[in-house]
Amino acid sequence: AYEGYHFSHESELVFDAVEIHYSNLEDWFEEKAPNPTITRDPETRKVSHVAISRTSPKGYVFSFPRFDLKFSFRYESKNNIREASLTLSRVAQFSYPSLCSIETIFDDEICLRNFISLGLGRSSYPISITLTSSNLTETKFGIVSLIPIVAHVRFENIHESIEYIHPFKMLFSFEDIQDKFSEIYRLWIDKYDRLIPTIHSYFAALESPSEYSIDRFLSLTTAVESYHRRTHAGLFLPAEDFESVEATMKETIPPHLPADMKQSIEGRIHYFNEVSQNKRYKELIATYSSDFGKEALVLLEDSKRFIALVLDTRNFYTHFDGQLEGKAATGLDLMVLINKLLFVLDLAFLREIEISGDQVIALLKRTSKYQFLKYYRKWHPDYKFL
């Protein structure tokens, strides 16, 4: 829904600027709190002056092929006879060289939102979205100004997300990438469409309630598989070379089999050229080791054991084969496995935005996201899997 102007047709929803206040954006920028001061008379000790002050934060402007992106800020003050407050809000502002459809603008908004969420380690949501168009103006007291159009978008978890996020809980903050933000975010934009399946499954797991640990786990295995498919060949033979192999294999299917069984076998043969899930994980871990160094992978500990447990657990919770029940992770083991999969995916995203190996190691040492992985064995030495 849109507030501020009556649009008679969807085609009229074109704008050339938008301002978005994202939840926790202030945390991502590591903004400092206002400083309240109380001055007392040195003799009587009575309060003589009270003030709330702060140094205004810095604004940032970055240019990309389709738009300019500015990180600015807004202040809101409130007071009555008993109390006063000063609230700082960080906002992201997109400006376009010409009018754009609302779909294009929301695509850009979601792309930025997911990038901020990746850094925060928790989903961020638009608290407010205000659009303007150079075609929509109003005149008040002889002054011509743009008409602000407020877009009302509802999100289920927005109130939970506003809780303060400490920098130690983030994967990275704006300050961590400030010097290279233009290059890093350009990479994110360029690769975003290719990474969408991975991003969706990743955040589905991140936002899923902890009691739904099986769903979180399966979403993460889907994210890992989709990432490998989008970034690695994943085939034993080039597709054109496999065509003749596939045709030969289909010719060997006994003709007397039921039609639906033959169709099922033919469908499976089509995927015989794809590498196994085991190989997908091995290739990803080898890639990370090459790009970041073995020190970055220390949290995985025994990678062979990790991969085997992921696959056994995935197969059990996908098919519920009774023979695999004793091999699947449950309880604390499943929680540890989920966090190791999140770790694998965080490395994937850091790799895609070309964070250096040294900085990756520094970020992993700082964040508390995975610190418990260093201590769980010490606390629970008898857990059978990990």
XYZ file of N, CA and C in Angstrom, residues 89-353:
795
model
N 18.680 7.681 13.554
C 18.318 6.617 12.615
C 19.234 6.695 11.402
N 19.941 5.624 11.126
C 20.704 5.511 9.885
C 19.728 5.163 8.771
N 19.905 5.767 7.608
C 19.043 5.468 6.469
C 19.899 5.238 5.230
N 19.376 4.415 4.335
C 20.000 4.186 3.026
C 19.163 4.906 1.981
N 19.820 5.645 1.108
C 19.115 6.415 0.081
C 19.616 6.013 -1.303
N 18.700 5.524 -2.130
C 19.004 5.226 -3.527
C 18.550 6.411 -4.379
N 19.389 6.842 -5.298
C 18.969 7.856 -6.275
C 19.304 7.344 -7.668
N 18.361 7.524 -8.593
C 18.468 6.988 -9.948
C 18.533 8.136 -10.954
N 19.241 7.938 -12.063
C 19.342 9.006 -13.074
C 18.036 9.268 -13.814
N 17.125 8.296 -13.785
C 15.820 8.460 -14.433
C 14.784 7.669 -13.646
N 13.518 7.855 -13.992
C 12.444 7.170 -13.279
C 12.541 5.659 -13.459
N 12.337 4.935 -12.363
C 12.412 3.470 -12.377
C 11.101 2.890 -11.871
N 10.807 1.682 -12.309
C 9.610 0.993 -11.831
C 9.784 0.622 -10.365
N 8.669 0.460 -9.680
C 8.717 0.082 -8.274
C 9.353 -1.296 -8.110
N 9.188 -2.182 -9.107
C 9.794 -3.507 -9.043
C 11.318 -3.403 -9.025
N 11.877 -2.550 -9.880
C 13.330 -2.369 -9.920
C 13.844 -1.824 -8.594
N 13.137 -0.853 -8.050
C 13.558 -0.245 -6.786
C 13.513 -1.260 -5.652
N 12.453 -2.060 -5.589
C 12.367 -3.064 -4.531
C 13.418 -4.162 -4.715
N 13.757 -4.494 -5.955
C 14.841 -5.456 -6.186
C 16.151 -4.930 -5.604
N 16.429 -3.651 -5.824
C 17.653 -3.050 -5.283
C 17.602 -2.983 -3.760
N 16.423 -2.689 -3.226
C 16.256 -2.624 -1.768
C 16.517 -3.979 -1.135
N 15.966 -5.040 -1.721
C 16.133 -6.390 -1.171
C 17.586 -6.834 -1.270
N 18.236 -6.491 -2.365
C 19.645 -6.838 -2.545
C 20.488 -6.218 -1.433
N 20.273 -4.940 -1.149
C 21.012 -4.275 -0.073
C 20.626 -4.848 1.284
N 19.335 -5.084 1.482
C 18.879 -5.636 2.761
C 19.557 -6.966 3.069
N 19.659 -7.832 2.075
C 20.285 -9.129 2.303
C 21.779 -8.993 2.575
N 22.418 -8.009 1.962
C 23.840 -7.784 2.228
C 24.040 -7.315 3.669
N 23.221 -6.366 4.107
C 23.304 -5.886 5.490
C 23.008 -7.031 6.462
N 22.000 -7.843 6.141
C 21.634 -8.978 6.993
C 22.776 -9.975 7.101
N 23.473 -10.208 5.997
C 24.624 -11.110 6.024
C 25.658 -10.597 7.011
N 25.951 -9.308 6.950
C 26.921 -8.733 7.875
C 26.459 -8.808 9.318
N 25.186 -8.495 9.551
C 24.638 -8.507 10.910
C 24.558 -9.907 11.495
N 24.413 -10.916 10.626
C 24.180 -12.265 11.119
C 22.747 -12.489 11.534
N 21.865 -11.590 11.120
C 20.435 -11.674 11.427
C 19.691 -10.839 10.385
N 18.496 -11.247 10.053
C 17.746 -10.529 9.025
C 17.414 -9.110 9.466
N 17.638 -8.170 8.563
C 17.236 -6.781 8.751
C 15.983 -6.541 7.914
N 15.131 -5.626 8.374
C 13.877 -5.348 7.677
C 13.688 -3.841 7.526
N 12.982 -3.409 6.485
C 12.685 -1.979 6.360
C 11.681 -1.535 7.428
N 12.078 -0.593 8.246
C 11.148 0.005 9.201
C 10.294 1.045 8.487
N 10.910 1.753 7.546
C 10.163 2.722 6.744
C 10.767 2.795 5.349
N 9.913 3.010 4.360
C 10.332 3.185 2.968
C 9.612 4.419 2.433
N 10.383 5.427 2.035
C 9.804 6.667 1.516
C 10.326 6.920 0.109
N 9.410 6.972 -0.844
C 9.758 7.142 -2.254
C 9.461 8.566 -2.706
N 10.230 9.052 -3.679
C 9.938 10.349 -4.294
C 10.153 10.250 -5.796
N 9.423 11.096 -6.512
C 9.529 11.165 -7.970
C 9.628 12.626 -8.382
N 10.516 12.910 -9.318
C 10.643 14.286 -9.807
C 9.372 14.745 -10.511
N 8.489 13.794 -10.852
C 7.211 14.129 -11.498
C 6.108 14.480 -10.500
N 6.344 14.181 -9.224
C 5.316 14.401 -8.204
C 5.783 15.491 -7.246
N 5.234 16.681 -7.409
C 5.613 17.804 -6.550
C 4.368 18.482 -5.994
N 4.578 19.257 -4.964
C 3.505 20.053 -4.380
C 4.065 21.424 -4.003
N 3.196 22.418 -3.966
C 3.611 23.779 -3.626
C 2.906 24.223 -2.356
N 3.705 24.583 -1.361
C 3.169 25.092 -0.099
C 3.899 26.380 0.254
N 3.128 27.423 0.476
C 3.684 28.732 0.820
C 4.713 29.189 -0.216
N 4.411 28.872 -1.472
C 5.279 29.296 -2.554
C 6.521 28.457 -2.752
N 6.648 27.385 -1.982
C 7.830 26.520 -2.078
C 7.429 25.201 -2.732
N 8.127 24.843 -3.802
C 7.869 23.586 -4.507
C 8.719 22.484 -3.875
N 8.089 21.385 -3.524
C 8.817 20.263 -2.921
C 8.281 18.946 -3.457
N 9.096 17.910 -3.323
C 8.690 16.570 -3.750
C 7.673 16.000 -2.768
N 6.716 15.263 -3.293
C 5.713 14.620 -2.440
C 6.283 13.300 -1.918
N 6.416 13.139 -0.608
C 6.911 11.861 -0.081
C 5.824 10.789 -0.146
N 6.157 9.667 -0.741
C 5.225 8.538 -0.847
C 5.719 7.438 0.088
N 4.919 7.109 1.074
C 5.302 6.093 2.049
C 4.779 4.739 1.589
N 5.686 3.778 1.448
C 5.301 2.406 1.086
C 5.130 1.606 2.369
N 3.970 0.995 2.533
C 3.695 0.193 3.724
C 3.913 -1.280 3.381
N 4.930 -1.861 4.001
C 5.269 -3.264 3.781
C 5.321 -3.937 5.143
N 4.669 -5.073 5.258
C 4.594 -5.755 6.549
C 5.569 -6.927 6.596
N 6.281 -7.044 7.736
C 7.177 -8.164 7.967
C 6.856 -8.763 9.329
N 6.813 -10.094 9.364
C 6.388 -10.793 10.580
C 7.355 -10.578 11.744
N 8.685 -10.633 11.479
C 9.668 -10.689 12.560
C 10.337 -9.358 12.868
N 9.777 -8.261 12.384
C 10.490 -6.989 12.485
C 10.735 -6.563 13.926
N 9.804 -6.818 14.835
C 9.991 -6.357 16.209
C 11.125 -7.116 16.896
N 11.296 -8.383 16.567
C 12.386 -9.149 17.143
C 13.731 -8.644 16.633
N 13.775 -8.238 15.364
C 15.049 -7.887 14.756
C 15.615 -6.573 15.278
N 14.779 -5.715 15.895
C 15.252 -4.407 16.331
C 16.119 -4.508 17.591
N 16.113 -5.614 18.273
C 16.974 -5.811 19.436
C 18.436 -5.545 19.052
N 19.151 -4.872 19.922
C 20.534 -4.464 19.638
C 21.420 -5.665 19.307
N 22.267 -5.495 18.304
C 23.218 -6.535 17.909
C 24.624 -6.018 18.171
N 25.351 -6.674 19.043
C 26.721 -6.270 19.369
C 27.644 -6.617 18.202
N 28.650 -5.781 17.921
C 29.577 -6.074 16.812
C 30.211 -7.457 16.887
N 30.426 -7.980 18.109
C 31.036 -9.295 18.237
C 30.129 -10.418 17.740
N 28.823 -10.122 17.600
C 27.893 -11.138 17.112
C 27.739 -11.107 15.591
N 28.303 -10.082 14.962
C 28.167 -9.931 13.513
C 29.240 -10.731 12.779
N 28.951 -11.024 11.510
C 29.985 -11.589 10.651
C 30.943 -10.479 10.235
N 30.400 -9.335 9.850
C 31.226 -8.152 9.573
C 30.359 -6.904 9.723
N 30.974 -5.801 10.082
C 30.282 -4.517 10.193
C 30.669 -3.640 9.006
N 30.000 -2.504 8.879
C 30.359 -1.571 7.812
C 31.807 -1.122 7.963
N 32.229 -0.904 9.190
C 33.601 -0.447 9.429
C 34.624 -1.450 8.909
N 34.295 -2.730 8.979
C 35.223 -3.766 8.512
C 35.494 -3.667 7.018
N 34.502 -3.202 6.245
C 34.632 -3.188 4.784
C 34.549 -1.778 4.207
N 34.576 -0.786 5.079
C 34.355 0.602 4.656
C 35.289 1.030 3.527
N 36.566 0.701 3.644
C 37.550 1.161 2.657
C 37.334 0.553 1.279
N 36.711 -0.619 1.235
C 36.508 -1.299 -0.046
C 35.027 -1.530 -0.333
N 34.167 -0.731 0.297
C 32.736 -0.984 0.158
C 32.288 -0.953 -1.297
N 32.750 0.010 -2.074
C 32.320 0.118 -3.478
C 32.622 -1.160 -4.241
N 33.851 -1.665 -4.106
C 34.238 -2.877 -4.829
C 33.474 -4.091 -4.324
N 33.340 -4.191 -2.995
C 32.672 -5.350 -2.403
C 31.192 -5.380 -2.769
N 30.524 -4.230 -2.651
C 29.092 -4.239 -2.947
C 28.835 -4.384 -4.440
N 29.742 -3.918 -5.263
C 29.599 -4.125 -6.712
C 29.656 -5.628 -7.030
N 30.554 -6.341 -6.360
C 30.623 -7.794 -6.540
C 29.314 -8.451 -6.097
N 28.782 -7.993 -4.964
C 27.516 -8.544 -4.458
C 26.392 -8.340 -5.473
N 26.317 -7.141 -6.045
C 25.290 -6.852 -7.051
C 25.471 -7.751 -8.270
N 26.712 -7.860 -8.744
C 26.990 -8.629 -9.959
C 26.664 -10.110 -9.792
N 26.865 -10.637 -8.575
C 26.694 -12.069 -8.343
C 25.351 -12.410 -7.698
N 24.572 -11.398 -7.387
C 23.367 -11.595 -6.575
C 22.384 -12.570 -7.212
N 22.073 -12.384 -8.484
C 21.090 -13.262 -9.133
C 21.544 -14.715 -9.097
N 22.827 -14.939 -9.271
C 23.355 -16.302 -9.244
C 23.279 -16.894 -7.837
N 23.372 -16.045 -6.830
C 23.405 -16.525 -5.451
C 22.037 -16.561 -4.773
N 20.992 -16.086 -5.453
C 19.674 -15.985 -4.818
C 19.206 -17.307 -4.190
N 19.297 -18.466 -4.878
C 18.837 -19.703 -4.226
C 19.577 -19.985 -2.922
N 20.875 -19.726 -2.910
C 21.671 -19.937 -1.700
C 21.267 -18.956 -0.611
N 21.095 -17.701 -0.981
C 20.708 -16.660 -0.020
C 19.362 -16.984 0.620
N 18.387 -17.384 -0.183
C 17.050 -17.678 0.342
C 17.086 -18.834 1.342
N 17.783 -19.905 0.998
C 17.851 -21.061 1.902
C 18.637 -20.722 3.165
N 19.675 -19.915 3.018
C 20.506 -19.494 4.155
C 19.676 -18.712 5.166
N 18.926 -17.709 4.689
C 18.144 -16.890 5.610
C 16.911 -17.625 6.121
N 16.398 -18.579 5.359
C 15.298 -19.405 5.864
C 15.749 -20.167 7.101
N 16.978 -20.659 7.074
C 17.523 -21.370 8.231
C 17.857 -20.413 9.366
N 18.397 -19.254 9.010
C 18.812 -18.282 10.021
C 17.620 -17.773 10.825
N 16.475 -17.591 10.159
C 15.300 -17.014 10.807
C 14.340 -18.060 11.358
N 14.577 -19.326 11.064
C 13.685 -20.374 11.553
C 13.842 -20.527 13.065
N 12.746 -20.668 13.819
C 12.849 -20.851 15.273
C 13.724 -22.047 15.619
N 14.441 -21.952 16.721
C 15.412 -22.982 17.083
C 14.772 -24.347 17.293
N 13.471 -24.375 17.656
C 12.833 -25.676 17.873
C 12.634 -26.451 16.572
N 12.736 -25.755 15.432
C 12.613 -26.437 14.142
C 13.998 -26.728 13.577
N 14.804 -27.411 14.370
C 16.206 -27.620 14.001
C 16.354 -28.490 12.756
N 15.451 -29.430 12.543
C 15.549 -30.283 11.352
C 15.334 -29.456 10.093
N 14.334 -28.582 10.116
C 14.083 -27.720 8.955
C 15.258 -26.778 8.710
N 15.838 -26.253 9.785
C 17.003 -25.376 9.642
C 18.153 -26.137 8.989
N 18.370 -27.349 9.465
C 19.450 -28.166 8.916
C 19.237 -28.440 7.431
N 18.035 -28.852 7.055
C 17.763 -29.174 5.650
C 17.869 -27.936 4.762
N 17.445 -26.782 5.262
C 17.587 -25.544 4.485
C 19.056 -25.245 4.223
N 19.896 -25.491 5.218
C 21.325 -25.210 5.061
C 21.983 -26.175 4.081
N 21.594 -27.453 4.114
C 22.171 -28.388 3.135
C 21.730 -28.022 1.725
N 20.497 -27.533 1.584
C 20.030 -27.045 0.281
C 20.854 -25.845 -0.162
N 21.150 -24.948 0.775
C 21.953 -23.761 0.454
C 23.352 -24.152 -0.002
N 23.963 -25.108 0.683
C 25.314 -25.547 0.304
C 25.301 -26.172 -1.084
N 24.323 -27.042 -1.342
C 24.248 -27.678 -2.663
C 24.026 -26.641 -3.760
N 23.120 -25.697 -3.531
C 22.844 -24.694 -4.562
C 24.066 -23.824 -4.811
N 24.820 -23.528 -3.746
C 26.034 -22.720 -3.934
C 27.055 -23.471 -4.781
N 27.245 -24.746 -4.484
C 28.200 -25.530 -5.275
C 27.756 -25.603 -6.726
N 26.470 -25.817 -6.956
C 25.960 -25.903 -8.332
C 26.207 -24.607 -9.100
N 26.120 -23.472 -8.420
C 26.260 -22.181 -9.095
C 27.715 -21.750 -9.263
N 28.632 -22.377 -8.547
C 30.020 -21.899 -8.569
C 31.036 -22.942 -9.016
N 30.641 -24.201 -9.099
C 31.549 -25.269 -9.521
C 30.889 -26.069 -10.644
N 31.711 -26.722 -11.435
C 31.181 -27.477 -12.585
C 30.212 -28.568 -12.136
N 30.639 -29.388 -11.173
C 29.749 -30.390 -10.608
C 29.406 -31.550 -11.524
N 30.174 -31.741 -12.599
C 29.907 -32.817 -13.559
C 31.149 -33.675 -13.742
N 30.933 -34.973 -13.968
C 32.055 -35.852 -14.283
C 32.551 -35.616 -15.706
N 31.610 -35.430 -16.626
C 31.929 -35.209 -18.035
C 31.269 -33.924 -18.507
N 31.838 -33.262 -19.514
C 31.117 -32.138 -20.125
C 29.745 -32.609 -20.599
N 28.752 -31.749 -20.493
C 27.365 -32.124 -20.793
C 27.217 -32.749 -22.170
N 27.919 -32.188 -23.170
C 27.787 -32.724 -24.531
C 28.400 -34.115 -24.649
N 29.461 -34.405 -23.866
C 30.072 -35.736 -23.900
C 29.184 -36.772 -23.222
N 28.429 -36.338 -22.222
C 27.580 -37.275 -21.491
C 26.342 -37.670 -22.286
N 25.962 -36.892 -23.278
C 24.747 -37.190 -24.044
C 24.803 -38.579 -24.662
N 25.948 -38.941 -25.239
C 26.067 -40.269 -25.860
C 26.077 -41.364 -24.799
N 26.705 -41.083 -23.651
C 26.719 -42.050 -22.551
C 25.295 -42.274 -22.040
N 24.548 -41.197 -21.895
C 23.167 -41.287 -21.422
C 22.314 -42.096 -22.390
N 22.496 -41.853 -23.677
C 21.720 -42.589 -24.686
C 22.035 -44.075 -24.630
N 23.324 -44.417 -24.473
C 23.738 -45.826 -24.397
C 23.138 -46.504 -23.171
N 23.162 -45.822 -22.044
C 22.626 -46.390 -20.809
C 21.116 -46.613 -20.912
N 20.424 -45.692 -21.551
C 18.972 -45.845 -21.699
C 18.623 -47.031 -22.591
N 19.495 -47.334 -23.552
C 19.245 -48.468 -24.446
C 19.347 -49.800 -23.721
N 20.045 -49.812 -22.578
C 20.223 -51.065 -21.833
C 19.055 -51.370 -20.893
N 18.107 -50.455 -20.778
C 16.957 -50.698 -19.899
C 16.096 -51.802 -20.508
N 15.817 -52.872 -19.762
C 14.998 -53.968 -20.305
C 13.646 -53.460 -20.792
N 13.245 -53.813 -21.998
C 11.994 -53.289 -22.572
C 10.737 -53.791 -21.876
N 10.838 -54.930 -21.151
C 9.637 -55.504 -20.546
C 9.242 -54.839 -19.225
N 10.042 -53.901 -18.742
C 9.730 -53.249 -17.468
C 8.475 -52.385 -17.594
N 7.736 -52.198 -16.485
C 6.574 -51.302 -16.528
C 6.985 -49.902 -16.999
N 6.084 -49.245 -17.694
C 6.398 -47.941 -18.293
C 6.831 -46.920 -17.248
N 6.130 -46.895 -16.101
C 6.490 -45.901 -15.088
C 7.854 -46.189 -14.476
N 8.233 -47.478 -14.394
C 9.549 -47.827 -13.876
C 10.640 -47.413 -14.860
N 10.396 -47.651 -16.155
C 11.367 -47.232 -17.174
C 11.556 -45.718 -17.140
N 10.453 -45.019 -16.997
C 10.528 -43.553 -16.952
C 11.334 -43.090 -15.739
N 11.145 -43.777 -14.605
C 11.881 -43.428 -13.396
C 13.378 -43.665 -13.584
N 13.731 -44.793 -14.191
C 15.147 -45.111 -14.414
C 15.779 -44.111 -15.375
N 15.053 -43.764 -16.432
C 15.573 -42.789 -17.393
C 15.815 -41.435 -16.730
N 14.902 -41.066 -15.830
C 15.071 -39.794 -15.119
C 16.299 -39.796 -14.236
N 16.599 -40.939 -13.619
C 17.772 -41.026 -12.748
C 19.061 -41.035 -13.562
N 19.025 -41.706 -14.704
C 20.216 -41.748 -15.559
C 20.641 -40.339 -15.961
N 19.663 -39.481 -16.158
C 19.960 -38.102 -16.578
C 20.865 -37.392 -15.576
N 20.793 -37.813 -14.300
C 21.585 -37.144 -13.260
C 22.849 -37.916 -12.886
N 23.133 -39.009 -13.589
C 24.323 -39.795 -13.274
C 25.612 -39.010 -13.488
N 25.566 -37.990 -14.310
C 26.773 -37.219 -14.604
C 27.114 -36.228 -13.498
N 26.185 -36.014 -12.570
C 26.444 -35.058 -11.493
C 27.280 -35.708 -10.393
N 28.196 -34.927 -9.840
C 29.037 -35.442 -8.762
C 28.178 -35.669 -7.522
N 28.676 -36.487 -6.612
C 27.940 -36.813 -5.393
C 27.954 -35.635 -4.421
N 27.056 -35.703 -3.442
C 27.059 -34.680 -2.395
C 28.389 -34.683 -1.644
N 28.935 -35.862 -1.448
C 30.229 -35.981 -0.777
C 31.292 -35.168 -1.507
N 31.326 -35.308 -2.820
C 32.322 -34.590 -3.611
C 32.057 -33.082 -3.599
N 30.792 -32.689 -3.568
C 30.480 -31.253 -3.514
C 31.104 -30.616 -2.272
N 30.925 -31.256 -1.113
C 31.486 -30.705 0.120
C 33.011 -30.715 0.077
N 33.583 -31.791 -0.429
C 35.048 -31.857 -0.512
C 35.604 -30.750 -1.400
N 34.943 -30.497 -2.519
C 35.409 -29.450 -3.428
C 35.300 -28.071 -2.786
N 34.211 -27.822 -2.061
C 34.059 -26.531 -1.397
C 35.134 -26.328 -0.336
N 35.362 -27.347 0.474
C 36.365 -27.230 1.534
C 37.752 -27.047 0.934
N 38.044 -27.751 -0.166
C 39.334 -27.577 -0.843
C 39.473 -26.159 -1.394
N 38.374 -25.620 -1.910
C 38.384 -24.243 -2.427
C 38.666 -23.250 -1.310
N 37.998 -23.413 -0.171
C 38.216 -22.509 0.963
C 39.652 -22.607 1.465
N 40.164 -23.828 1.531
C 41.535 -24.024 1.998
C 42.526 -23.321 1.087
N 42.261 -23.381 -0.222
C 43.131 -22.720 -1.199
C 43.020 -21.201 -1.108
N 41.784 -20.697 -0.945
C 41.562 -19.244 -0.941
C 41.938 -18.578 0.377
N 41.625 -19.242 1.496
C 41.777 -18.600 2.800
C 42.876 -19.204 3.661
N 43.339 -20.404 3.319
C 44.309 -21.092 4.152
C 43.634 -22.039 5.128
N 44.366 -23.039 5.584
C 43.793 -24.061 6.460
C 43.353 -23.502 7.810
N 43.985 -22.406 8.243
C 43.628 -21.834 9.544
C 42.170 -21.392 9.582
N 41.645 -20.976 8.429
C 40.252 -20.517 8.370
C 39.272 -21.667 8.557
N 39.735 -22.902 8.381
C 38.840 -24.063 8.445
C 38.951 -24.822 9.760
N 39.653 -24.258 10.728
C 39.916 -24.991 11.958
C 38.631 -25.386 12.681
N 37.558 -24.621 12.523
C 36.310 -24.932 13.231
C 35.630 -26.188 12.700
N 35.990 -26.599 11.492
C 35.403 -27.837 10.958
C 36.052 -29.065 11.560
N 37.215 -28.912 12.164
C 37.977 -30.014 12.753
C 38.199 -31.115 11.709
N 37.629 -32.289 11.927
C 37.797 -33.423 11.008
C 36.785 -33.273 9.869
N 37.241 -32.796 8.712
C 36.306 -32.502 7.615
C 35.649 -33.767 7.073
N 36.372 -34.885 7.035
C 35.779 -36.130 6.533
C 34.627 -36.574 7.431
N 34.846 -36.476 8.717
C 33.810 -36.857 9.674
C 32.615 -35.904 9.566
N 32.913 -34.627 9.413
C 31.861 -33.619 9.259
C 31.007 -33.912 8.033
N 31.639 -34.178 6.899
C 30.901 -34.441 5.657
C 30.045 -35.697 5.796
N 30.627 -36.752 6.351
C 29.886 -38.011 6.503
C 28.644 -37.811 7.368
N 28.787 -37.044 8.448
C 27.646 -36.823 9.336
C 26.585 -35.957 8.665
N 27.010 -34.951 7.908
C 26.051 -34.119 7.176
C 25.224 -34.982 6.232
N 25.887 -35.849 5.487
C 25.189 -36.648 4.478
C 24.271 -37.686 5.118
N 24.743 -38.365 6.168
C 23.889 -39.345 6.850
C 22.666 -38.661 7.469
N 22.887 -37.511 8.078
C 21.789 -36.779 8.714
C 20.816 -36.259 7.667
N 21.356 -35.732 6.572
C 20.503 -35.234 5.483
C 19.655 -36.362 4.907
N 20.269 -37.496 4.648
C 19.534 -38.613 4.050
C 18.454 -39.141 4.994
N 18.764 -39.173 6.294
C 17.759 -39.669 7.238
C 16.568 -38.717 7.318
N 16.826 -37.425 7.491
C 15.730 -36.466 7.658
C 15.008 -36.156 6.350
N 15.588 -36.572 5.223
C 14.903 -36.417 3.938
C 14.010 -37.618 3.651
N 14.537 -38.823 3.919
C 13.819 -40.053 3.555
C 13.303 -40.830 4.767
N 13.818 -40.514 5.975
C 13.459 -41.217 7.203
C 13.625 -42.729 7.048
N 14.773 -43.087 6.496
C 15.159 -44.489 6.361
C 15.604 -44.987 7.736
N 14.921 -45.999 8.252
C 15.224 -46.511 9.579
C 16.659 -46.970 9.745
N 17.297 -47.423 8.665
C 18.675 -47.901 8.756
C 19.662 -46.769 9.045
N 19.253 -45.529 8.759
C 20.147 -44.388 8.976
C 19.890 -43.683 10.303
N 18.847 -44.093 11.011
C 18.454 -43.359 12.212
C 19.585 -43.278 13.229
N 20.309 -44.363 13.405
C 21.395 -44.373 14.381
C 22.601 -43.561 13.960
N 22.668 -43.194 12.679
C 23.810 -42.427 12.171
C 23.530 -40.929 12.106
N 22.273 -40.538 12.259
C 21.896 -39.130 12.103
C 22.144 -38.345 13.388
N 22.517 -37.096 13.233
C 22.767 -36.222 14.379
C 21.451 -35.781 15.008
N 21.432 -35.700 16.322
C 20.274 -35.198 17.069
C 20.788 -34.305 18.195
N 19.863 -33.581 18.828
C 20.222 -32.805 20.009
C 21.373 -31.843 19.790
N 22.347 -31.882 20.703
C 23.495 -30.977 20.625
C 24.304 -31.223 19.364
N 24.428 -32.495 18.963
C 25.168 -32.805 17.739
C 24.552 -32.101 16.535
N 23.222 -32.083 16.470
C 22.549 -31.428 15.349
C 22.765 -29.917 15.411
N 22.737 -29.351 16.617
C 22.976 -27.915 16.764
C 24.391 -27.552 16.304
N 25.353 -28.371 16.686
C 26.738 -28.140 16.259
C 26.841 -28.247 14.742
N 26.179 -29.241 14.176
C 26.212 -29.447 12.727
C 25.600 -28.252 11.998
N 24.500 -27.727 12.519
C 23.859 -26.549 11.927
C 24.824 -25.369 11.917
N 25.515 -25.154 13.023
C 26.437 -24.021 13.099
C 27.656 -24.216 12.206
N 28.077 -25.442 12.018
C 29.188 -25.684 11.094
C 28.752 -25.460 9.649
N 27.514 -25.790 9.326
C 26.998 -25.505 7.982
C 26.863 -23.998 7.760
N 26.413 -23.270 8.784
C 26.374 -21.806 8.688
C 27.775 -21.256 8.447
N 28.739 -21.840 9.118
C 30.140 -21.443 8.944
C 30.596 -21.679 7.506
N 30.259 -22.833 6.945
C 30.608 -23.148 5.553
C 29.997 -22.123 4.603
N 28.759 -21.738 4.860
C 28.081 -20.776 3.985
C 28.611 -19.357 4.177
N 28.949 -18.990 5.406
C 29.555 -17.670 5.620
C 30.869 -17.560 4.855
N 31.650 -18.627 4.854
C 32.885 -18.630 4.066
C 32.576 -18.472 2.579
N 31.487 -19.100 2.136
C 31.095 -18.987 0.722
C 30.802 -17.534 0.358
N 30.029 -16.856 1.190
C 29.678 -15.459 0.896
C 30.892 -14.545 0.985
N 31.750 -14.772 1.979
C 32.968 -13.958 2.093
C 33.870 -14.168 0.884
N 33.882 -15.379 0.386
C 34.668 -15.664 -0.824
C 34.103 -14.917 -2.023
N 32.777 -14.890 -2.158
C 32.156 -14.254 -3.319
C 32.376 -12.744 -3.341
N 32.489 -12.122 -2.170
C 32.750 -10.673 -2.154
C 34.246 -10.391 -2.000
